[in-house]
Structures are given as C-alpha cells and as structure tokens.
Amino acid sequence: MNKEKRRLIFERLRENNPHPTTELEYTTPFELLIAVILSAQATDVGVNKATRKLYPVANTPEAIYALGVDGLKEYIKTIGLFNSKAENVIKTCRILIDQHNSVIPDNREDLEALPGVGRKTANVILNTAFGQPAMAVDTHIFRVANRTGIAPGKNVLDVEKRLLRLVPREFLIDAHHWLILHGRYVCKARKPQCGSCIIEDLCEYRDKTE
Ligand code: SF4
C-alpha cells in the first residue's frame, strides 16, 4: 500500500470517530491496568460488568490487595481464566505498593515486570494512559492490518513494528483504537462488512464481500 492511501484511510477513520478510546471502563491508570489484565481472552463488556462492581469497593493497589485472591475472585469469577488473573492482579498490586509507591510506571520495562502484563498490555497502558505512540496489536488489528494492506506482517510483533514505522505521525496515538474498533465492528473475522465499510475503496483485500 502506498503512503497516500494509508493517509487517506486514517483521515477517514478519524473523520468517522475523532476521539476514539478503549471500550474498557476506567477512571485512573490503575483501573485501566487491572481492566486490561482482566481482559485477556475475555470481552470488554464482560470485564466492564465485573469492574463496575469491583471498583466502587476497591480501585487502588492497597484496596485490591486487601481483598486477597479469594476476595477478588468473588468479583471477577464471571471472567475467563479468573483464577490465574486473580493471582496475577494481587501480585501486581503488591509490586506496585512495594516498588512504585502505588503509581503505575510509565515505561515498558517496569510494566512488563508486573505479573499478567505482557507486551500487548504494556502497549495499551503506554498508549491509553500515558499518550505514548505504542501499538497494542491484538487479533483485530492483526487482521485489519493484513487484510487492508496497511501494515502486513507474519506475526503481531511484525505488524506492531510496521505500524509504528508506517502510520503517519499525526495518527499514531489513536491508530490502535481505530483499527481495533474497525476490526471489531466492520472488518469482522468471519464476514467483513465490505459493503458498508468507509475505507472499502482504499482497502486492498482481494476477497471483499458485497
Ligand atoms: S473493505 Fe472489507 S476487508 Fe477491507 S477493511 Fe473494509 S471490511 Fe475489511
């Protein structure tokens, strides 16, 4: 895909949704971090249902740590993999309290040292909580980047690096939200809705649907 097309795609996505953000509900970087840890292999809707009950009761490292693993499980047991997520969240809270004065670190190294936080989660926090141009490539972004030709790559790291290199600077902060939302609601895995897609004329996918 050439530069001009890529730019036009992001201009359209921006015009359609000028202030995109995550669908996870949060009010602080800590709440976002916990929501993202809980969202692995789960839906944002499911995580929001749980955190709407959890956060009014506990939304700091100290308060969640005080719940303990079993106490936390009561709030998140509707979310997949809740046993291991509860363990990771409690360990993460302990590290935040002991090593970071209960403040979420704004660098990749410290974020990835937290249990339950991998590269993708760190990228979400760096981008969404701290406004850094990080690209959290999930299954939706991977698919959209490859189908459209915006940034094709064999694996998520490949796509992440290409997006960071190829997306025009002015769109870098918001690009990952636009691509996730586009993949979730329009360029769906099984049946992309090409007929009602706002970038259909720019997309280079060969098997477009009606
Ligand atoms: S035209 Fe189809 S394949 Fe291309 S981005 Fe739109 S929905 Fe996806």
Coordinates of N, CA and C and ligand atoms in Angstrom, one line a residue:
M1 N 0.8 -1.2 0.0 CA 0.0 0.0 0.0 C 0.9 1.3 0.0
N2 N 0.5 2.2 -0.8 CA 1.3 3.4 -0.8 C 0.9 4.4 0.3
K3 N 1.8 5.4 0.5 CA 1.7 6.3 1.6 C 0.4 7.1 1.6
E4 N 0.1 7.5 0.4 CA -1.1 8.4 0.2 C -2.4 7.6 0.6
K5 N -2.5 6.4 0.2 CA -3.7 5.6 0.6 C -3.8 5.4 2.1
R6 N -2.6 5.1 2.7 CA -2.6 4.9 4.1 C -3.1 6.1 4.8
R7 N -2.6 7.3 4.4 CA -3.0 8.5 5.0 C -4.5 8.7 4.8
L8 N -5.0 8.5 3.6 CA -6.5 8.6 3.4 C -7.3 7.7 4.3
I9 N -6.8 6.5 4.5 CA -7.6 5.6 5.4 C -7.7 6.2 6.8
F10 N -6.6 6.7 7.3 CA -6.6 7.2 8.7 C -7.4 8.5 8.7
E11 N -7.4 9.3 7.7 CA -8.2 10.5 7.7 C -9.7 10.2 7.8
R12 N -10.0 9.1 7.0 CA -11.5 8.7 7.1 C -11.8 8.1 8.4
L13 N -10.9 7.3 9.0 CA -11.2 6.7 10.3 C -11.4 7.8 11.3
R14 N -10.5 8.9 11.2 CA -10.6 10.0 12.2 C -11.8 10.8 12.0
E15 N -12.2 11.0 10.8 CA -13.4 11.8 10.5 C -14.6 11.1 11.1
N16 N -14.6 9.8 11.0 CA -15.7 9.0 11.4 C -15.8 8.9 13.0
N17 N -14.6 9.0 13.6 CA -14.6 8.9 15.1 C -13.4 9.7 15.6
P18 N -13.6 11.0 15.8 CA -12.5 11.9 16.1 C -11.7 11.6 17.4
H19 N -12.4 11.1 18.4 CA -11.8 10.9 19.7 C -12.0 9.4 20.1
P20 N -11.3 8.5 19.5 CA -11.5 7.1 19.8 C -10.8 6.7 21.1
T21 N -11.4 5.8 21.8 CA -10.7 5.3 23.0 C -11.1 3.8 23.3
T22 N -10.5 3.3 24.3 CA -10.9 1.9 24.6 C -12.3 1.7 25.1
E23 N -12.9 0.6 24.9 CA -14.2 0.3 25.4 C -14.2 -0.2 26.9
L24 N -13.0 -0.4 27.4 CA -12.9 -0.7 28.8 C -13.2 0.5 29.6
E25 N -14.0 0.3 30.7 CA -14.3 1.5 31.5 C -13.2 1.7 32.6
Y26 N -12.8 2.9 32.8 CA -11.8 3.2 33.8 C -11.7 4.7 34.1
T27 N -11.2 5.0 35.3 CA -11.1 6.4 35.6 C -9.6 6.8 36.0
T28 N -8.8 5.8 36.2 CA -7.4 6.0 36.6 C -6.5 5.1 35.8
P29 N -5.2 5.4 35.7 CA -4.3 4.4 35.1 C -4.4 3.0 35.8
F30 N -4.5 3.0 37.1 CA -4.6 1.8 37.8 C -5.8 1.0 37.4
E31 N -6.9 1.6 37.3 CA -8.2 0.9 36.9 C -8.0 0.4 35.5
L32 N -7.3 1.2 34.6 CA -7.1 0.7 33.3 C -6.2 -0.5 33.3
L33 N -5.2 -0.5 34.1 CA -4.2 -1.6 34.1 C -4.9 -2.9 34.5
I34 N -5.7 -2.8 35.6 CA -6.4 -4.0 36.1 C -7.4 -4.5 35.0
A35 N -8.1 -3.6 34.4 CA -9.1 -4.0 33.4 C -8.4 -4.6 32.2
V36 N -7.3 -4.1 31.8 CA -6.6 -4.8 30.7 C -6.1 -6.2 31.1
I37 N -5.5 -6.3 32.3 CA -5.1 -7.6 32.7 C -6.3 -8.6 32.7
L38 N -7.4 -8.1 33.2 CA -8.6 -9.0 33.2 C -9.2 -9.3 31.8
S39 N -8.8 -8.5 30.8 CA -9.5 -8.6 29.5 C -8.8 -9.6 28.6
A40 N -7.7 -10.2 29.0 CA -7.0 -11.2 28.2 C -8.0 -12.4 27.9
Q41 N -8.2 -12.6 26.6 CA -9.2 -13.7 26.2 C -10.5 -13.5 26.8
A42 N -11.0 -12.3 27.0 CA -12.3 -12.0 27.5 C -12.8 -10.8 26.8
T43 N -14.1 -10.5 26.8 CA -14.6 -9.4 26.1 C -14.6 -8.1 27.1
D44 N -14.5 -7.0 26.4 CA -14.5 -5.7 27.2 C -15.9 -5.6 28.0
V45 N -17.0 -6.0 27.3 CA -18.3 -6.0 28.0 C -18.3 -6.8 29.3
G46 N -17.7 -8.0 29.2 CA -17.6 -8.9 30.4 C -16.8 -8.3 31.5
V47 N -15.7 -7.7 31.1 CA -14.8 -7.0 32.1 C -15.5 -5.8 32.7
N48 N -16.1 -5.0 31.9 CA -16.8 -3.9 32.5 C -17.9 -4.3 33.5
K49 N -18.6 -5.4 33.2 CA -19.6 -5.8 34.2 C -19.0 -6.1 35.5
A50 N -17.8 -6.7 35.5 CA -17.1 -7.1 36.8 C -16.6 -5.8 37.5
T51 N -15.9 -5.0 36.7 CA -15.2 -3.8 37.3 C -16.2 -2.8 37.8
R52 N -17.4 -2.8 37.3 CA -18.4 -1.9 37.8 C -18.8 -2.2 39.2
K53 N -18.6 -3.5 39.6 CA -18.9 -3.8 41.0 C -17.6 -3.8 41.8
L54 N -16.5 -4.1 41.2 CA -15.3 -4.1 41.9 C -14.8 -2.7 42.3
Y55 N -14.7 -1.8 41.3 CA -14.0 -0.5 41.5 C -14.7 0.4 42.6
P56 N -16.0 0.4 42.7 CA -16.6 1.2 43.8 C -16.1 0.7 45.2
V57 N -15.8 -0.6 45.3 CA -15.3 -1.2 46.5 C -13.8 -1.1 46.7
A58 N -13.1 -1.3 45.6 CA -11.6 -1.3 45.6 C -11.1 -0.9 44.3
N59 N -10.4 0.3 44.3 CA -9.8 0.7 43.0 C -8.4 1.3 43.2
T60 N -7.7 0.8 44.2 CA -6.3 1.2 44.4 C -5.5 -0.1 44.7
P61 N -4.2 -0.1 44.5 CA -3.4 -1.3 44.8 C -3.6 -1.8 46.2
E62 N -3.7 -0.9 47.2 CA -3.9 -1.3 48.6 C -5.2 -2.0 48.8
A63 N -6.3 -1.4 48.2 CA -7.6 -1.9 48.5 C -7.8 -3.2 47.8
I64 N -7.3 -3.4 46.6 CA -7.5 -4.7 45.9 C -6.6 -5.7 46.6
Y65 N -5.4 -5.3 47.0 CA -4.5 -6.3 47.7 C -5.2 -6.8 49.0
A66 N -5.9 -5.8 49.7 CA -6.6 -6.2 50.9 C -7.7 -7.2 50.7
L67 N -8.3 -7.2 49.5 CA -9.3 -8.2 49.2 C -8.8 -9.6 49.3
G68 N -7.5 -9.8 48.9 CA -6.9 -11.1 48.8 C -7.4 -11.8 47.6
V69 N -6.7 -12.9 47.2 CA -7.0 -13.6 46.0 C -8.5 -14.1 46.0
D70 N -8.9 -14.7 47.1 CA -10.3 -15.2 47.2 C -11.3 -14.1 47.2
G71 N -11.0 -13.0 47.9 CA -12.0 -11.9 47.9 C -12.1 -11.3 46.5
L72 N -11.0 -11.2 45.8 CA -11.0 -10.6 44.4 C -11.8 -11.6 43.5
K73 N -11.6 -12.9 43.6 CA -12.3 -13.8 42.8 C -13.8 -13.7 42.8
E74 N -14.3 -13.3 43.9 CA -15.8 -13.1 44.0 C -16.3 -12.1 43.0
Y75 N -15.4 -11.1 42.7 CA -15.8 -10.0 41.8 C -15.6 -10.4 40.3
I76 N -14.6 -11.2 40.1 CA -14.2 -11.5 38.7 C -14.5 -12.9 38.2
K77 N -15.3 -13.6 39.0 CA -15.5 -15.1 38.6 C -16.3 -15.3 37.3
T78 N -16.9 -14.2 36.8 CA -17.6 -14.4 35.5 C -16.6 -14.2 34.3
I79 N -15.4 -13.9 34.6 CA -14.4 -13.6 33.5 C -13.6 -14.9 33.3
G80 N -13.3 -15.2 32.1 CA -12.5 -16.4 31.8 C -11.1 -16.3 32.5
L81 N -10.6 -17.4 32.8 CA -9.2 -17.5 33.5 C -9.1 -16.7 34.8
F82 N -10.3 -16.6 35.5 CA -10.3 -15.7 36.7 C -9.4 -16.2 37.8
N83 N -9.1 -17.5 37.9 CA -8.2 -18.0 38.9 C -6.8 -17.4 38.8
S84 N -6.2 -17.6 37.6 CA -4.9 -17.1 37.4 C -4.9 -15.5 37.3
K85 N -5.9 -14.9 36.8 CA -5.9 -13.5 36.8 C -6.0 -12.9 38.2
A86 N -6.8 -13.5 39.1 CA -6.8 -13.0 40.5 C -5.4 -13.1 41.1
E87 N -4.7 -14.2 40.9 CA -3.4 -14.3 41.5 C -2.5 -13.2 40.9
N88 N -2.5 -13.0 39.6 CA -1.7 -12.0 39.0 C -2.0 -10.6 39.5
V89 N -3.3 -10.3 39.6 CA -3.6 -9.0 40.0 C -3.1 -8.7 41.4
I90 N -3.3 -9.7 42.3 CA -2.9 -9.5 43.7 C -1.3 -9.3 43.7
K91 N -0.6 -10.1 43.0 CA 0.9 -10.0 42.9 C 1.2 -8.6 42.3
T92 N 0.5 -8.2 41.3 CA 0.8 -6.9 40.7 C 0.6 -5.8 41.7
C93 N -0.5 -5.9 42.5 CA -0.8 -4.8 43.5 C 0.4 -4.8 44.5
R94 N 0.9 -5.9 44.9 CA 2.0 -6.0 45.9 C 3.2 -5.3 45.4
I95 N 3.5 -5.6 44.1 CA 4.7 -5.0 43.5 C 4.5 -3.4 43.4
L96 N 3.3 -3.0 42.9 CA 3.1 -1.6 42.8 C 3.3 -0.9 44.2
I97 N 2.8 -1.5 45.2 CA 2.9 -0.9 46.6 C 4.4 -0.9 47.0
D98 N 5.0 -2.0 46.8 CA 6.4 -2.1 47.3 C 7.4 -1.4 46.5
Q99 N 7.3 -1.4 45.2 CA 8.3 -0.8 44.3 C 8.0 0.5 43.6
H100 N 6.7 0.8 43.6 CA 6.4 2.0 42.8 C 5.5 3.0 43.5
N101 N 5.5 3.0 44.8 CA 4.7 3.9 45.6 C 3.2 3.9 45.1
S102 N 2.8 2.7 44.7 CA 1.4 2.6 44.2 C 1.0 3.4 42.9
V103 N 2.1 3.8 42.2 CA 1.9 4.6 41.0 C 2.2 3.7 39.8
I104 N 1.4 3.7 38.8 CA 1.6 2.9 37.6 C 2.8 3.4 36.8
P105 N 3.9 2.5 36.6 CA 5.0 3.0 35.9 C 4.7 3.4 34.4
D106 N 5.4 4.3 33.9 CA 5.1 4.8 32.5 C 6.2 4.3 31.6
N107 N 6.8 3.2 31.9 CA 7.8 2.7 30.9 C 7.6 1.2 30.8
R108 N 8.0 0.7 29.6 CA 7.7 -0.7 29.2 C 8.4 -1.7 30.1
E109 N 9.6 -1.5 30.5 CA 10.4 -2.4 31.3 C 9.6 -2.7 32.6
D110 N 9.3 -1.7 33.4 CA 8.6 -1.9 34.6 C 7.2 -2.4 34.5
L111 N 6.5 -2.0 33.4 CA 5.2 -2.6 33.2 C 5.3 -4.1 32.9
E112 N 6.2 -4.5 32.0 CA 6.3 -5.9 31.7 C 6.8 -6.8 32.8
A113 N 7.3 -6.1 33.8 CA 7.8 -6.9 35.0 C 6.6 -7.3 35.9
L114 N 5.4 -6.7 35.7 CA 4.3 -6.9 36.5 C 3.6 -8.3 36.1
P115 N 3.2 -9.1 37.0 CA 2.6 -10.4 36.7 C 1.3 -10.1 35.9
G116 N 1.1 -10.8 34.8 CA -0.1 -10.7 34.0 C 0.0 -9.6 32.9
V117 N 1.2 -8.9 32.9 CA 1.4 -7.8 31.9 C 2.4 -8.3 30.9
G118 N 1.9 -8.5 29.7 CA 2.8 -8.8 28.6 C 3.0 -7.5 27.7
R119 N 3.6 -7.8 26.6 CA 3.9 -6.6 25.7 C 2.6 -5.9 25.2
K120 N 1.6 -6.7 24.9 CA 0.4 -6.0 24.4 C -0.3 -5.2 25.5
T121 N -0.4 -5.7 26.7 CA -0.9 -4.9 27.8 C -0.1 -3.7 28.1
A122 N 1.2 -3.8 28.1 CA 2.1 -2.7 28.3 C 1.8 -1.6 27.3
N123 N 1.7 -2.1 26.0 CA 1.4 -1.1 25.0 C 0.1 -0.4 25.2
V124 N -0.9 -1.1 25.6 CA -2.2 -0.4 25.9 C -2.0 0.7 27.0
I125 N -1.3 0.3 28.0 CA -1.2 1.3 29.1 C -0.3 2.5 28.6
L126 N 0.8 2.2 27.9 CA 1.6 3.3 27.5 C 0.8 4.2 26.5
N127 N 0.0 3.7 25.7 CA -0.7 4.5 24.7 C -1.9 5.2 25.4
T128 N -2.7 4.4 26.1 CA -4.0 5.0 26.5 C -3.9 5.7 27.8
A129 N -3.0 5.3 28.7 CA -2.9 6.0 30.0 C -1.9 7.2 29.9
F130 N -0.8 7.0 29.1 CA 0.3 7.9 29.0 C 0.5 8.6 27.7
G131 N -0.4 8.3 26.7 CA -0.4 9.0 25.5 C 0.9 8.8 24.6
Q132 N 1.5 7.7 24.8 CA 2.7 7.4 24.0 C 2.3 6.6 22.8
P133 N 3.0 6.8 21.7 CA 2.6 6.2 20.4 C 3.0 4.7 20.4
A134 N 2.4 3.9 21.3 CA 2.6 2.4 21.3 C 1.5 1.8 20.6
M135 N 1.7 0.6 20.0 CA 0.7 0.0 19.2 C 0.4 -1.4 19.8
A136 N -0.7 -1.6 20.4 CA -1.1 -2.8 21.1 C -1.8 -3.7 20.0
V137 N -1.0 -4.6 19.4 CA -1.6 -5.3 18.3 C -2.4 -6.6 18.8
D138 N -3.7 -6.5 18.7 CA -4.5 -7.7 19.1 C -4.9 -8.4 17.9
T139 N -5.8 -9.4 18.0 CA -6.3 -10.2 16.9 C -7.0 -9.3 15.8
H140 N -7.7 -8.3 16.3 CA -8.4 -7.4 15.4 C -7.4 -6.5 14.5
I141 N -6.5 -5.9 15.2 CA -5.5 -5.1 14.5 C -4.7 -6.0 13.5
F142 N -4.3 -7.1 14.0 CA -3.5 -8.0 13.2 C -4.3 -8.3 11.9
R143 N -5.6 -8.6 12.0 CA -6.4 -9.0 10.8 C -6.6 -7.8 9.9
V144 N -6.9 -6.6 10.5 CA -7.2 -5.4 9.6 C -5.9 -5.0 8.9
A145 N -4.8 -5.0 9.7 CA -3.5 -4.5 9.1 C -3.1 -5.4 7.9
N146 N -3.4 -6.7 8.0 CA -3.1 -7.6 6.9 C -4.1 -7.6 5.8
R147 N -5.3 -7.6 6.1 CA -6.3 -7.6 5.0 C -6.2 -6.3 4.2
T148 N -6.2 -5.2 4.8 CA -6.2 -3.9 4.1 C -5.0 -3.7 3.3
G149 N -3.9 -4.2 3.9 CA -2.5 -3.9 3.3 C -1.9 -2.7 4.0
I150 N -2.5 -2.2 5.1 CA -1.9 -1.0 5.8 C -0.6 -1.4 6.3
A151 N -0.4 -2.5 7.0 CA 0.9 -3.0 7.5 C 0.9 -4.5 7.6
P152 N 1.0 -5.2 6.5 CA 1.0 -6.6 6.6 C 2.2 -7.2 7.3
G153 N 2.0 -8.3 8.0 CA 3.1 -8.9 8.8 C 2.7 -10.3 9.2
K154 N 3.8 -11.2 9.4 CA 3.5 -12.6 9.7 C 3.1 -12.8 11.1
N155 N 3.5 -11.9 12.0 CA 3.1 -12.1 13.4 C 2.8 -10.7 14.0
V156 N 2.3 -10.7 15.3 CA 1.9 -9.5 15.9 C 3.0 -8.5 16.1
L157 N 4.2 -9.0 16.4 CA 5.3 -8.1 16.6 C 5.7 -7.4 15.3
D158 N 5.7 -8.2 14.2 CA 6.0 -7.7 12.9 C 5.0 -6.5 12.5
V159 N 3.7 -6.8 12.8 CA 2.7 -5.8 12.4 C 2.9 -4.6 13.3
E160 N 3.2 -4.8 14.6 CA 3.4 -3.7 15.5 C 4.5 -2.8 15.0
K161 N 5.6 -3.4 14.6 CA 6.8 -2.6 14.2 C 6.4 -1.8 12.9
R162 N 5.7 -2.5 12.0 CA 5.4 -1.9 10.7 C 4.4 -0.7 10.9
L163 N 3.5 -0.9 11.8 CA 2.5 0.2 12.1 C 3.2 1.4 12.6
L164 N 4.1 1.1 13.6 CA 4.9 2.3 14.2 C 5.7 3.0 13.1
R165 N 6.2 2.3 12.2 CA 7.0 2.9 11.1 C 6.2 3.5 10.0
L166 N 5.0 3.0 9.7 CA 4.3 3.4 8.5 C 3.1 4.3 8.8
V167 N 2.5 4.3 10.0 CA 1.3 5.1 10.2 C 1.9 6.6 10.4
P168 N 1.3 7.5 9.6 CA 1.7 8.9 9.7 C 1.6 9.4 11.2
R169 N 2.6 10.2 11.6 CA 2.8 10.6 13.0 C 1.5 11.1 13.6
E170 N 0.8 11.9 12.8 CA -0.4 12.6 13.4 C -1.5 11.6 13.8
F171 N -1.4 10.4 13.3 CA -2.5 9.4 13.6 C -2.0 8.3 14.6
L172 N -0.7 8.4 15.0 CA -0.1 7.3 15.7 C -0.8 7.0 17.1
I173 N -1.1 8.1 17.8 CA -1.7 7.9 19.2 C -3.0 7.2 19.1
D174 N -3.8 7.5 18.1 CA -5.2 7.0 18.1 C -5.3 5.8 17.2
A175 N -4.3 5.5 16.4 CA -4.4 4.4 15.3 C -4.9 3.1 15.9
H176 N -4.4 2.7 17.1 CA -4.7 1.4 17.5 C -6.2 1.3 17.9
H177 N -6.7 2.4 18.4 CA -8.2 2.3 18.8 C -9.0 2.2 17.5
W178 N -8.6 3.0 16.5 CA -9.4 3.0 15.2 C -9.4 1.6 14.6
L179 N -8.2 1.0 14.6 CA -8.1 -0.3 14.0 C -8.8 -1.4 14.8
I180 N -8.7 -1.3 16.1 CA -9.5 -2.3 16.9 C -11.0 -2.2 16.6
L181 N -11.5 -1.0 16.7 CA -12.9 -0.8 16.5 C -13.4 -1.2 15.1
H182 N -12.5 -0.9 14.1 CA -12.9 -1.2 12.8 C -12.9 -2.8 12.6
G183 N -12.0 -3.4 13.3 CA -11.9 -4.9 13.2 C -13.1 -5.5 14.0
R184 N -13.4 -4.9 15.1 CA -14.5 -5.5 15.9 C -15.9 -5.3 15.3
Y185 N -16.1 -4.2 14.7 CA -17.5 -3.9 14.2 C -17.7 -4.0 12.7
V186 N -16.6 -3.8 11.9 CA -16.8 -3.8 10.5 C -16.0 -4.9 9.8
C187 N -14.7 -4.9 10.0 CA -13.9 -5.8 9.3 C -13.8 -7.1 10.2
K188 N -14.9 -7.7 10.3 CA -15.0 -8.8 11.3 C -14.3 -10.1 10.7
A189 N -13.9 -10.9 11.7 CA -13.1 -12.1 11.3 C -13.8 -13.0 10.2
R190 N -15.0 -13.4 10.5 CA -15.6 -14.4 9.6 C -16.2 -13.7 8.4
K191 N -16.9 -12.6 8.6 CA -17.6 -11.9 7.5 C -17.4 -10.4 7.5
P192 N -16.3 -10.0 6.9 CA -16.1 -8.5 6.9 C -17.3 -7.8 6.1
Q193 N -17.7 -6.6 6.7 CA -18.8 -5.9 6.1 C -18.3 -4.9 5.0
C194 N -17.8 -5.4 4.0 CA -17.1 -4.5 3.0 C -18.1 -3.6 2.4
G195 N -19.4 -4.0 2.2 CA -20.4 -3.2 1.6 C -20.7 -1.9 2.3
S196 N -20.5 -1.9 3.6 CA -20.7 -0.7 4.4 C -19.5 -0.2 5.0
C197 N -18.3 -0.5 4.5 CA -17.0 -0.1 5.1 C -16.6 1.2 4.5
I198 N -16.2 2.2 5.3 CA -15.9 3.5 4.9 C -14.5 3.6 4.2
I199 N -13.8 2.5 4.2 CA -12.5 2.5 3.5 C -12.4 1.5 2.4
E200 N -13.6 1.0 2.0 CA -13.6 -0.1 1.0 C -12.9 0.3 -0.3
D201 N -13.0 1.5 -0.7 CA -12.3 1.8 -2.0 C -10.7 1.9 -1.8
L202 N -10.3 2.0 -0.6 CA -8.9 2.1 -0.3 C -8.2 0.8 0.1
C203 N -9.1 -0.1 0.6 CA -8.6 -1.4 1.1 C -8.1 -2.3 0.0
E204 N -7.1 -3.0 0.2 CA -6.5 -3.9 -0.8 C -6.8 -5.4 -0.7
Y205 N -7.8 -5.7 0.2 CA -8.2 -7.1 0.4 C -8.8 -7.6 -0.9
R206 N -8.4 -8.9 -1.2 CA -8.8 -9.4 -2.5 C -10.2 -10.1 -2.5
D207 N -10.6 -10.5 -1.2 CA -11.8 -11.3 -1.2 C -12.9 -10.5 -0.5
K208 N -13.1 -9.3 -0.9 CA -14.2 -8.4 -0.3 C -15.5 -9.0 -0.5
T209 N -16.4 -8.8 0.6 CA -17.8 -9.3 0.5 C -18.6 -8.1 -0.1
E210 N -19.9 -8.5 -0.5 CA -20.8 -7.5 -1.1 C -21.1 -6.4 0.0
Ligands
SF4_1 S1 -13.3 -3.4 2.7 FE1 -13.7 -5.3 3.8 S2 -11.8 -6.2 4.1 FE2 -11.4 -4.1 3.6 S3 -11.3 -3.1 5.6 FE3 -13.4 -2.9 4.8 S4 -14.4 -4.6 5.8 FE4 -12.2 -5.0 5.9

